[in-house]
PDB file of C-alpha atoms in Angstrom:
ATOM      1  CA  MET A   1     -14.604  28.047  12.123  1.00  0.00           C
ATOM      2  CA  SER A   2     -17.153  28.845   9.398  1.00  0.00           C
ATOM      3  CA  VAL A   3     -16.696  26.692   6.421  1.00  0.00           C
ATOM      4  CA  GLN A   4     -18.676  27.131   3.269  1.00  0.00           C
ATOM      5  CA  LEU A   5     -19.262  24.971   0.290  1.00  0.00           C
ATOM      6  CA  ASN A   6     -16.704  25.302  -2.441  1.00  0.00           C
ATOM      7  CA  PRO A   7     -18.883  25.295  -5.635  1.00  0.00           C
ATOM      8  CA  ASP A   8     -15.654  25.175  -7.918  1.00  0.00           C
ATOM      9  CA  ALA A   9     -14.634  21.942  -6.204  1.00  0.00           C
ATOM     10  CA  VAL A  10     -18.208  20.379  -6.744  1.00  0.00           C
ATOM     11  CA  ALA A  11     -18.139  21.365 -10.456  1.00  0.00           C
ATOM     12  CA  PHE A  12     -14.577  20.042 -10.712  1.00  0.00           C
ATOM     13  CA  ALA A  13     -15.612  16.737  -9.071  1.00  0.00           C
ATOM     14  CA  LYS A  14     -18.669  16.465 -11.348  1.00  0.00           C
ATOM     15  CA  LYS A  15     -16.406  16.807 -14.337  1.00  0.00           C
ATOM     16  CA  LEU A  16     -13.868  14.282 -12.984  1.00  0.00           C
ATOM     17  CA  ILE A  17     -16.728  11.713 -12.387  1.00  0.00           C
ATOM     18  CA  ALA A  18     -18.160  12.285 -15.881  1.00  0.00           C
ATOM     19  CA  ASP A  19     -14.770  11.809 -17.433  1.00  0.00           C
ATOM     20  CA  GLY A  20     -14.437   8.393 -15.456  1.00  0.00           C
ATOM     21  CA  LYS A  21     -11.659   9.796 -13.126  1.00  0.00           C
ATOM     22  CA  LEU A  22     -12.909   7.931 -10.104  1.00  0.00           C
ATOM     23  CA  LYS A  23     -12.265   5.048  -7.763  1.00  0.00           C
ATOM     24  CA  ASN A  24     -15.190   3.162  -6.401  1.00  0.00           C
ATOM     25  CA  ASP A  25     -13.003   1.894  -3.482  1.00  0.00           C
ATOM     26  CA  GLN A  26     -14.322   0.154  -0.499  1.00  0.00           C
ATOM     27  CA  GLY A  27     -11.349   0.940   1.659  1.00  0.00           C
ATOM     28  CA  HIS A  28     -10.859   3.412   4.348  1.00  0.00           C
ATOM     29  CA  TRP A  29     -10.221   7.009   3.332  1.00  0.00           C
ATOM     30  CA  GLY A  30      -7.229   7.157   5.716  1.00  0.00           C
ATOM     31  CA  GLN A  31      -5.337   4.908   3.187  1.00  0.00           C
ATOM     32  CA  HIS A  32      -6.086   7.158   0.198  1.00  0.00           C
ATOM     33  CA  ASN A  33      -6.233  10.587   1.692  1.00  0.00           C
ATOM     34  CA  PRO A  34      -3.064  12.481   0.641  1.00  0.00           C
ATOM     35  CA  ASP A  35      -0.911  13.421   3.581  1.00  0.00           C
ATOM     36  CA  SER A  36       0.804  16.706   4.284  1.00  0.00           C
ATOM     37  CA  SER A  37       3.855  15.560   2.284  1.00  0.00           C
ATOM     38  CA  ALA A  38       1.693  14.593  -0.824  1.00  0.00           C
ATOM     39  CA  GLU A  39      -0.093  17.865  -0.549  1.00  0.00           C
ATOM     40  CA  ASN A  40       3.169  19.819  -0.496  1.00  0.00           C
ATOM     41  CA  LYS A  41       4.443  17.973  -3.535  1.00  0.00           C
ATOM     42  CA  PHE A  42       1.155  18.727  -5.397  1.00  0.00           C
ATOM     43  CA  LEU A  43       1.535  22.404  -4.403  1.00  0.00           C
ATOM     44  CA  ASP A  44       5.212  22.424  -5.624  1.00  0.00           C
ATOM     45  CA  LYS A  45       3.815  21.742  -9.087  1.00  0.00           C
ATOM     46  CA  HIS A  46       0.304  23.239  -9.121  1.00  0.00           C
ATOM     47  CA  GLU A  47      -1.217  26.697  -8.063  1.00  0.00           C
ATOM     48  CA  ILE A  48      -3.287  26.848  -4.782  1.00  0.00           C
ATOM     49  CA  ALA A  49      -6.397  27.315  -6.956  1.00  0.00           C
ATOM     50  CA  GLU A  50      -5.946  23.745  -8.320  1.00  0.00           C
ATOM     51  CA  TYR A  51      -5.356  22.426  -4.647  1.00  0.00           C
ATOM     52  CA  SER A  52      -8.660  24.099  -3.738  1.00  0.00           C
ATOM     53  CA  GLN A  53     -10.718  22.251  -6.227  1.00  0.00           C
ATOM     54  CA  TRP A  54      -9.930  19.026  -4.370  1.00  0.00           C
ATOM     55  CA  HIS A  55     -11.657  20.152  -1.387  1.00  0.00           C
ATOM     56  CA  LEU A  56     -15.546  20.716  -0.827  1.00  0.00           C
ATOM     57  CA  GLY A  57     -15.088  23.190   1.975  1.00  0.00           C
ATOM     58  CA  LEU A  58     -13.628  26.767   2.298  1.00  0.00           C
ATOM     59  CA  ASP A  59     -12.790  28.678   5.432  1.00  0.00           C
ATOM     60  CA  LYS A  60     -12.842  32.253   4.143  1.00  0.00           C
ATOM     61  CA  SER A  61     -11.427  33.411   7.402  1.00  0.00           C
ATOM     62  CA  LYS A  62      -8.070  31.975   6.310  1.00  0.00           C
ATOM     63  CA  GLY A  63      -5.840  33.366   3.514  1.00  0.00           C
ATOM     64  CA  GLU A  64      -6.573  32.174   0.030  1.00  0.00           C
ATOM     65  CA  ASP A  65      -2.795  30.921  -0.318  1.00  0.00           C
ATOM     66  CA  THR A  66      -2.963  28.793   2.864  1.00  0.00           C
ATOM     67  CA  LYS A  67      -3.830  25.034   3.038  1.00  0.00           C
ATOM     68  CA  GLY A  68      -5.660  25.789   6.042  1.00  0.00           C
ATOM     69  CA  ARG A  69      -8.408  27.449   4.131  1.00  0.00           C
ATOM     70  CA  TYR A  70      -9.498  24.199   2.505  1.00  0.00           C
ATOM     71  CA  HIS A  71     -11.423  21.353   4.011  1.00  0.00           C
ATOM     72  CA  PHE A  72     -13.245  18.143   3.090  1.00  0.00           C
ATOM     73  CA  PRO A  73     -10.962  16.593   0.656  1.00  0.00           C
ATOM     74  CA  TYR A  74     -12.464  13.855  -1.596  1.00  0.00           C
ATOM     75  CA  GLY A  75      -9.735  12.724  -3.965  1.00  0.00           C
ATOM     76  CA  ASP A  76      -5.953  12.044  -4.299  1.00  0.00           C
ATOM     77  CA  PHE A  77      -5.203  14.817  -6.811  1.00  0.00           C
ATOM     78  CA  LYS A  78      -5.879  12.411  -9.753  1.00  0.00           C
ATOM     79  CA  THR A  79      -9.164  10.801  -9.113  1.00  0.00           C
ATOM     80  CA  VAL A  80     -12.369  11.150  -7.006  1.00  0.00           C
ATOM     81  CA  HIS A  81     -12.573   8.360  -4.286  1.00  0.00           C
ATOM     82  CA  ARG A  82     -15.816   6.935  -3.133  1.00  0.00           C
ATOM     83  CA  ASP A  83     -14.460   6.534   0.329  1.00  0.00           C
ATOM     84  CA  GLY A  84     -13.334  10.258   0.192  1.00  0.00           C
ATOM     85  CA  LEU A  85     -16.825  11.347  -0.571  1.00  0.00           C
ATOM     86  CA  ILE A  86     -18.203   9.195   2.185  1.00  0.00           C
ATOM     87  CA  ALA A  87     -15.708  10.671   4.624  1.00  0.00           C
ATOM     88  CA  ALA A  88     -16.488  14.307   3.591  1.00  0.00           C
ATOM     89  CA  LYS A  89     -20.314  13.590   3.794  1.00  0.00           C
ATOM     90  CA  GLU A  90     -20.006  12.083   7.257  1.00  0.00           C
ATOM     91  CA  ARG A  91     -17.669  14.668   8.713  1.00  0.00           C
ATOM     92  CA  ALA A  92     -19.847  17.524   7.201  1.00  0.00           C
ATOM     93  CA  ALA A  93     -22.927  15.957   8.853  1.00  0.00           C
ATOM     94  CA  GLN A  94     -21.120  15.587  12.315  1.00  0.00           C
ATOM     95  CA  GLN A  95     -19.987  19.346  12.072  1.00  0.00           C
ATOM     96  CA  GLY A  96     -23.420  20.796  10.892  1.00  0.00           C
ATOM     97  CA  TYR A  97     -22.448  21.671   7.405  1.00  0.00           C
ATOM     98  CA  SER A  98     -25.522  20.501   5.594  1.00  0.00           C
ATOM     99  CA  ASP A  99     -24.665  22.134   2.216  1.00  0.00           C
ATOM    100  CA  ILE A 100     -21.294  20.256   2.125  1.00  0.00           C
ATOM    101  CA  GLU A 101     -22.968  17.178   3.268  1.00  0.00           C
ATOM    102  CA  LYS A 102     -25.776  17.335   0.482  1.00  0.00           C
ATOM    103  CA  ALA A 103     -22.894  18.074  -2.134  1.00  0.00           C
ATOM    104  CA  ALA A 104     -20.848  15.179  -1.098  1.00  0.00           C
ATOM    105  CA  ASP A 105     -23.936  12.880  -1.165  1.00  0.00           C
ATOM    106  CA  GLU A 106     -24.896  14.089  -4.633  1.00  0.00           C
ATOM    107  CA  LEU A 107     -21.454  13.474  -5.846  1.00  0.00           C
ATOM    108  CA  LEU A 108     -21.304  10.078  -4.179  1.00  0.00           C
ATOM    109  CA  GLN A 109     -24.489   9.090  -6.084  1.00  0.00           C
ATOM    110  CA  ALA A 110     -23.175  10.363  -9.450  1.00  0.00           C
ATOM    111  CA  LEU A 111     -19.945   8.386  -8.868  1.00  0.00           C
ATOM    112  CA  GLU A 112     -21.690   5.137  -7.906  1.00  0.00           C
ATOM    113  CA  LYS A 113     -23.944   5.561 -11.066  1.00  0.00           C
ATOM    114  CA  LYS A 114     -20.948   6.138 -13.339  1.00  0.00           C
ATOM    115  CA  ALA A 115     -19.035   3.265 -11.715  1.00  0.00           C
ATOM    116  CA  ALA A 116     -22.088   0.882 -12.303  1.00  0.00           C
ATOM    117  CA  LYS A 117     -21.973   1.648 -16.133  1.00  0.00           C
TER     118      LYS A 117
END
């Protein structure tokens, strides 16, 4: 699997953070990460392009219209979650995706700065 950074997702996350659509939560990402049912409900009402904006990684070997193409979620389809960015950063580091790790870290810093205001 060759996952690349999704620049559209990074730009979308930056905008959400700037707009204050964030959760500076201290919980575990497993409590907030949308499950398959929530993903399907989102896709019933939105295009796959909108779904892709919630994922920092793209696997271009998978079809554009499949959920399997998108990796490293960071939010709940409404807000950017601190614990989602931490999880994405850690998983990207473990799997050797330094560009995704760096982007998640930069977004995390922006979220924490915005939350501190």
